[in-house]
Amino acid sequence: MTRPTREVDVLVVGAGPAGLAAAARLAAAGIARVDVLDREQHAGGVPRHCRHGGFGTWTHPLTGPAYARLLHTAAVRAGAVVRTGTTALDWAGPLALDTVGPQGLETVRARAVVLATGARERPRAARLVPGTRPDGVYTTGELQQAVHLYGQRIGTRAVVVGAESVSYAAADTVRAAGAQVVAMVTELPVSQTTAVRAHDARLRHRVPLLTDTTVTELLGHGRLSGVRVRHRDGRSVQLACDTVVFTGDFVPDHELARRGRLELDPGTRGPAVDGALHTSRPGVFAAGSLLHPVESAATATRDGVRVAAAVLESLAGAERPRHTVPLLVEPPLRWIAPNRVAPGDGHPYVLRTSALSKRPVLQVVQDGRVLHEERLRAAVPNRTLTLTAGWTRLVDPAGGPVRVTLTGR
Amino acid sequence: MTVTLNGPLPSGSYDVAVVGAGVVGCAIARELARRPRLRVALVEAQDDVGQGTSKANTAILHTGFDAVPGSLEARLVREGARRLAAYAGESGIAVEPVGALLVAWDEEQRAALPHLAEKAVRNEYRATRLIEPAELYEREPHLGPGALGALHVPGESIVCPWTTTLAYATQAVRHGVDLHLNSPVSDVNWHDGEHVLSTARGTLRTRRLVNAAGLHADTLDRHLGHRDFTVTPRRGQLIVFDKLARDLVHHILLPVPTARGKGVLVTPTVYGNLLLGPTAEDLDDKRATGSTAEGLALLRESGARILPALLDEEVTAVYAGLRAATEQDDYRITAHPEQAYVTVGGIRSTGLTASLAIASHVTALLADMGLDPGPARDLEPVRMPNLGETHPRPHRNARRVAADPEYGSLVCHCEGVSRGEIRDALASTVPPRNLDGLRRRTRARAGRCQGFYCGAAVRELFEGAGA
Ligand SMILES: Cc1cc2nc3c(=O)[nH]c(=O)nc-3n(C[C@H](O)[C@H](O)[C@H](O)COP(=O)(O)OP(=O)(O)OC[C@H]3O[C@@H](n4cnc5c(N)ncnc54)[C@H](O)[C@@H]3O)c2cc1C
Ligand SMILES: Cc1cc2nc3c(=O)[nH]c(=O)nc-3n(C[C@H](O)[C@H](O)[C@H](O)COP(=O)(O)OP(=O)(O)OC[C@H]3O[C@@H](n4cnc5c(N)ncnc54)[C@H](O)[C@@H]3O)c2cc1C
């Protein structure tokens, strides 16, 4: 039985903020057949289950679900077709994907493909946290869906692993489910969210923050009975709890990118892209958390807008860029996105560091030539660093890789 | 079809009761089900079959090439491998005949290879072949540097251990065996030609008893006055790597056993992952199925040598199983005719492979001690869902999706599990009692995201079914 084939102009995989924003722009610009597919039953991506504020704009603050609806409506109004419950399984050609949904199996051929498949948190196993395998172990994503989308019960006493913004969101969800946050635990010496948020958790909700502390073992048969933690100084204690949430430590959902043998960036583990979000395969673009696991939804939405512009140029027959060179980071920097650069790329870059430093200096160098230097206020792990793009016109497209370093105290 | 979970156990006397619904106990129950005249009970402490050692092994269908020649284990593994391969074919249990390479990393190991080849011949396995480094690296280009050669054992395969246990149990129950779950046996009294088992759900009477209690076979034995052996739990910790790592190897990469121990292997699984492990740690706690920081560090160190690229891949799961080691390097299968009792103990690291052969060996022992089994019948074949990566899952089958759209509606994205498969599992002969049981039947929540995307949805389906 051969699969029916559908022809579209642009196929967008993933109906999160990045995919929906791209589709809305493309359809509004007059592209006739823009298909967005998502394997979930509802469009919107991660914001669907972030039932808290922090989305939208300063003037128009929104909850996650409201933001998801807004983007979905905008895409549909512009004329894009959003097909939910439909999974892109694998490539069927350079610009074609096999899909499946309740309506059956299909091959979708496109003139351009946008991958916007998002990211997930590394679960307990991937972090190699030893111990037994009891019930009650979550990531933020699973926790939020359980509580906000399905109204499921969780335990009564939870430990939250991580102290970045998403960890505080997880703590809020634990409380929304009527449970107590026993402690938040971070290996770093400080929390990695805003001072207001950290104080609020500690003072108003009386959540202890254990810094310089590692979860070394999960305990309990059947249901979780506790976690063992160790402080950097060697002290070890057991925290009694029936729920533990592993937060942060994001990794892109890059299965399609890998199956398609797109070039990946070793830092982000997402597809390597240039400033226009082209991947290594002509006609295939990428956007959102797949490229920078994870930035704010607003950043994903901006990516969507940016990728739409590049797709439009490409459909209009523009030559694929211009020569690009790799953009590499050195430790303590973990990754930068985009991670290939051409002279004149105009959008800022986002980066992540693994070490805390005050007033550090970002330096951009190509073949020993300093292209740019800028002093930052601070660099905190798990928080966004931004590098402006003014220097890209100095890049020699025939030169070696461009390196970004961070030096500081 | 009888599976009971709670309430008192039936009052009448059974002809045979098998204690322990691991892969071995289920295989024995299935074999007994071929005798329609027998009334058979399978009694299990936990709320599902296969929740002991049988759920946590390396899932290799061994040829038995390196068993101790002449041992009972050697014979039963050899026979069992043949039988299980055939049974898997007719039942939909995933098997992949990938073959194994025993890789030598130093002179001592290289020197051992010819001896292993001879030992294989003594175990009636003649297909091994020594291969030189050049061919080895051609077959396995991602192998770490420094390998000095290998022994190729083409007959080694990988198999799905979960479906195997479940297929036996399903077939046994469909042919009249009573499966009593949640029934830990705490004591046994033998008098007037009858065993009276004390369980958490009351007493169960039987004229003949088979002890297939795995790690606890020695305890049950002691209730009947036997002190033939002691089970030492030997822990094996394992790391499961992402499916995207699957192409890094083509064979099971076995370590060469030396005086210093058995070593760590790298093997594909039928689900398309790679496994790294196991460790071998003698413990005294039969519940110590946790992983440890030292164990995982040791595995990563070995993995880095065998297949350096492996460590760049994402880890999907970590687990540990306990082998039922005893004082002897062989199975401890003993008939006690005076008590109408058979002990099936010490089924250590090959019980999955040998299960069907153990079952017929045990039924023969029962017959020897006077059980009149009556006429035999052929069992109706079972068709289990095939969980293998090389077998098209329902959502890849256009005809099935067209006939039943629930198979096109994916719930667990990482593993491609559809709502239809979850529905089917919940309605099956031996249904899952918890999410882990559902995972072993469908692979839902077993993938790389471990529930980030699907956890809540799968729980909803499970709880919605009123399970
Ligand atoms: C727990 C959590 C809390 C957060 N809180 C905030 C916050 O408070 N404020 C904020 O600004 N940002 C927040 N973020 C970040 C924000 O949600 C992300 O930046 C944003 O959702 C990224 O959008 P995206 O479109 O790239 O990916 P996603 O939103 O992840 O969407 C990707 C979509 O692709 C689909 N998909 C993947 N693979 C396939 C396939 N093969 N076939 C079909 N569909 C596929 C998925 O189902 C998903 O719907 C949070 C993130 C997380 C994980
Ligand atoms: C790390 C590891 C790797 C392995 N690799 C392989 C391999 O690659 N190939 C292979 O063929 N084999 C392998 N094995 C061995 C194989 O898994 C075992 O031999 C097999 O699972 C043993 O099955 P069993 O039924 O005897 O025991 P179990 O599966 O442990 O079943 C015993 C059952 O008895 C029940 N029980 C115990 N006491 C009582 C009681 N008092 N009352 C009621 N019920 C009771 C338990 O709950 C349990 O369900 C491996 C084992 C380990 C640990």
XYZ file of N, CA and C in Angstrom, chain A residues 1 3 39-41 46 85 87 89-90 100-102 104-105 117-126 128-133 135 138-139 141-142 145-146 150 152 221 250-251 253-255 258-259 261 269, chain B residues 239 242 244-245 247 287 289-293 296 300 312-319 389 395-399 401-402 405 408-410 413 419 436 439 445 448-453 455-457 459-460 463:
300
model
N 0.860 -1.195 0.000
C 0.000 0.000 0.000
C 0.892 1.239 0.000
N 1.815 5.247 0.119
C 1.196 6.357 0.841
C 0.734 7.417 -0.122
N 2.480 16.781 16.561
C 2.096 15.445 17.005
C 1.169 15.476 18.219
N 1.108 16.633 18.898
C 0.172 16.730 20.022
C -1.252 16.962 19.492
N -2.228 16.753 20.359
C -3.624 16.928 19.947
C -3.985 18.404 19.804
N 5.058 24.084 24.069
C 5.241 24.094 25.523
C 4.327 25.095 26.251
N -2.200 16.250 15.984
C -2.294 14.787 16.052
C -1.551 14.122 14.906
N 2.210 13.304 13.218
C 3.635 13.214 13.535
C 4.459 13.116 12.270
N 7.463 11.489 10.844
C 8.218 10.312 11.279
C 9.644 10.317 10.775
N 9.785 10.584 9.487
C 11.127 10.475 8.901
C 11.131 11.125 7.520
N 2.259 10.505 9.967
C 1.142 9.631 10.334
C 0.230 10.368 11.304
N -1.042 10.090 11.158
C -2.061 10.615 12.069
C -3.251 9.698 11.951
N -4.299 9.967 12.712
C -5.477 9.098 12.644
C -6.035 8.993 11.222
N -4.331 8.623 8.632
C -3.542 7.686 7.847
C -2.108 8.137 7.651
N -1.422 7.388 6.775
C -0.020 7.700 6.478
C 0.043 8.545 5.227
N 10.942 21.713 16.166
C 10.499 20.587 16.999
C 10.809 20.755 18.481
N 11.367 21.896 18.879
C 11.479 22.177 20.308
C 12.558 21.399 21.039
N 12.421 21.396 22.355
C 13.426 20.780 23.221
C 12.722 20.150 24.413
N 13.448 19.308 25.125
C 12.899 18.703 26.339
C 13.954 18.754 27.427
N 13.532 18.502 28.658
C 14.493 18.452 29.747
C 15.085 17.051 29.830
N 16.363 16.972 30.161
C 16.950 15.646 30.365
C 16.283 15.009 31.580
N 15.810 13.771 31.409
C 15.188 13.117 32.556
C 16.239 12.587 33.524
N 15.786 12.069 34.617
C 16.675 11.568 35.670
C 17.737 10.606 35.118
N 17.303 9.654 34.286
C 18.252 8.649 33.803
C 19.381 9.295 33.008
N 19.032 10.235 32.147
C 20.043 10.863 31.312
C 21.040 11.651 32.147
N 22.089 10.484 34.899
C 22.801 9.429 35.623
C 22.716 9.601 37.139
N 21.530 9.954 37.615
C 21.337 10.027 39.069
C 21.050 8.609 39.572
N 21.935 8.070 40.435
C 21.785 6.671 40.849
C 20.606 6.456 41.807
N 20.409 5.189 42.150
C 19.371 4.841 43.112
C 18.344 3.893 42.539
N 17.213 3.785 43.246
C 16.138 2.914 42.791
C 15.335 3.633 41.718
N 14.290 2.932 41.207
C 13.472 3.533 40.149
C 12.021 3.646 40.599
N 8.220 5.427 41.584
C 7.276 6.380 41.013
C 7.467 7.731 41.695
N 9.648 13.246 38.090
C 9.127 14.039 36.974
C 10.200 14.930 36.348
N 9.904 15.385 35.132
C 10.540 16.588 34.603
C 9.492 17.695 34.706
N 8.219 19.418 32.355
C 7.241 19.242 31.286
C 6.158 18.246 31.679
N 6.574 17.102 32.207
C 5.582 16.090 32.595
C 4.744 16.592 33.756
N 2.162 19.212 32.577
C 1.060 18.592 31.836
C 0.149 17.829 32.788
N 0.758 17.063 33.703
C -0.036 16.266 34.642
C -0.969 17.169 35.441
N -4.124 17.754 32.811
C -4.906 16.555 33.128
C -5.445 16.541 34.552
N -4.081 15.786 37.261
C -3.702 14.574 37.991
C -3.109 14.924 39.353
N 11.229 1.955 47.299
C 10.696 0.940 46.386
C 9.227 1.247 46.175
N 18.238 21.325 29.292
C 17.463 21.078 28.083
C 18.298 20.485 26.963
N 17.636 19.667 26.158
C 18.295 19.082 25.001
C 17.293 19.147 23.851
N 14.984 18.439 20.622
C 14.407 17.250 19.996
C 14.868 17.202 18.556
N 16.037 16.610 18.372
C 16.727 16.734 17.089
C 16.645 15.458 16.256
N 15.695 14.602 16.571
C 15.646 13.318 15.869
C 15.538 13.495 14.357
N 18.725 14.790 12.917
C 19.772 13.772 12.832
C 19.475 12.730 11.776
N 18.219 12.317 11.737
C 17.873 11.324 10.723
C 18.107 11.857 9.320
N 20.473 13.693 8.584
C 21.911 13.939 8.498
C 22.230 15.410 8.270
N 23.638 20.955 20.193
C 23.141 19.646 19.743
C 21.939 19.771 18.820
N 23.271 0.489 31.423
C 22.874 1.789 30.876
C 22.289 1.557 29.482
N 20.446 5.952 23.740
C 19.427 6.409 22.795
C 19.436 5.599 21.500
N 19.288 6.709 18.684
C 20.112 7.341 17.658
C 21.542 6.804 17.691
N 21.876 6.015 18.736
C 23.209 5.410 18.813
C 23.249 4.044 18.137
N 23.264 2.731 15.257
C 24.139 2.412 14.133
C 25.609 2.280 14.516
N 16.654 -7.048 47.423
C 15.863 -5.949 46.855
C 16.743 -4.846 46.283
N 17.981 -3.450 43.794
C 17.987 -3.266 42.342
C 18.270 -1.818 41.956
N 18.895 -1.072 42.850
C 19.248 0.304 42.513
C 20.571 0.366 41.773
N 20.796 1.521 41.130
C 22.099 1.747 40.508
C 22.957 2.557 41.473
N 24.265 2.538 41.250
C 25.166 3.284 42.124
C 26.101 4.149 41.289
N 26.618 5.176 41.913
C 27.531 6.074 41.203
C 28.769 5.309 40.739
N 27.909 3.024 37.706
C 27.728 3.754 36.455
C 29.058 4.287 35.938
N 30.777 3.423 32.320
C 31.180 4.450 31.355
C 32.652 4.302 30.974
N 29.044 9.956 23.813
C 28.471 11.230 23.363
C 26.964 11.142 23.178
N 26.455 9.933 23.209
C 25.020 9.770 22.961
C 24.244 9.943 24.257
N 22.964 10.268 24.091
C 22.112 10.464 25.266
C 21.792 9.129 25.921
N 21.659 9.165 27.233
C 21.247 7.976 27.973
C 19.724 7.994 28.096
N 19.110 6.866 27.798
C 17.658 6.769 27.881
C 17.208 6.193 29.216
N 17.930 5.219 29.726
C 17.515 4.599 30.989
C 18.702 3.948 31.665
N 18.540 3.719 32.954
C 19.530 2.992 33.752
C 18.746 1.986 34.581
N 19.208 0.748 34.650
C 18.498 -0.211 35.494
C 19.473 -1.241 36.030
N 12.160 -2.943 16.847
C 12.374 -1.767 16.003
C 12.399 -2.138 14.519
N 1.662 1.846 13.709
C 1.471 3.149 13.059
C 2.193 3.262 11.724
N 3.065 2.313 11.432
C 3.769 2.335 10.136
C 3.020 1.507 9.095
N 1.931 0.902 9.516
C 1.219 -0.016 8.654
C -0.064 0.661 8.153
N -0.001 1.109 6.898
C -1.094 1.916 6.342
C -2.430 1.191 6.451
N -2.410 -0.102 6.218
C -3.672 -0.839 6.235
C -4.276 -0.857 7.653
N -3.748 1.281 10.036
C -4.195 2.623 10.431
C -5.511 2.949 9.739
N -5.616 2.552 8.482
C -6.856 2.818 7.755
C -8.021 2.069 8.404
N -8.153 3.911 13.077
C -7.379 5.153 13.210
C -6.660 5.292 14.548
N -3.084 5.164 14.388
C -2.360 6.304 13.812
C -2.227 7.454 14.791
N -2.818 7.270 15.952
C -2.822 8.347 16.928
C -1.720 8.076 17.949
N -0.572 8.705 17.761
C 0.571 8.399 18.622
C 0.440 9.110 19.965
N 5.643 9.533 21.740
C 6.269 9.876 20.469
C 7.635 9.240 20.301
N -2.401 5.069 20.536
C -3.474 4.877 21.498
C -4.077 3.480 21.330
N 4.491 0.727 34.722
C 5.661 -0.034 34.277
C 5.226 -1.282 33.521
N 4.377 -0.231 30.179
C 5.624 0.024 29.440
C 6.190 -1.275 28.884
N 6.352 5.334 27.346
C 7.181 5.993 28.383
C 8.566 5.383 28.510
N 13.302 8.220 24.999
C 14.320 9.167 25.434
C 13.760 10.268 26.324
N 12.503 10.640 26.169
C 12.019 11.749 27.003
C 11.504 11.255 28.345
N 11.345 9.945 28.494
C 10.930 9.364 29.778
C 9.700 10.048 30.355
N 8.818 10.495 29.490
C 7.559 11.046 29.973
C 7.423 12.561 29.898
N 8.493 13.261 29.521
C 8.385 14.727 29.397
C 7.169 15.073 28.532
N 7.055 14.410 27.364
C 5.934 14.690 26.472
C 4.695 13.864 26.800
N 4.132 11.427 29.439
C 3.875 10.804 30.742
C 2.452 11.009 31.229
N 2.004 12.258 31.200
C 0.676 12.556 31.741
C -0.412 11.936 30.869
N -0.208 11.960 29.557
C -1.218 11.414 28.649
C -1.344 9.898 28.829
N -0.603 8.180 31.523
C -1.245 7.931 32.826
C -2.761 8.115 32.711
N -3.147 9.140 31.971
C -4.580 9.406 31.778
C -5.272 8.202 31.126
N -5.303 5.287 33.725
C -6.254 5.445 34.828
C -7.681 5.542 34.314
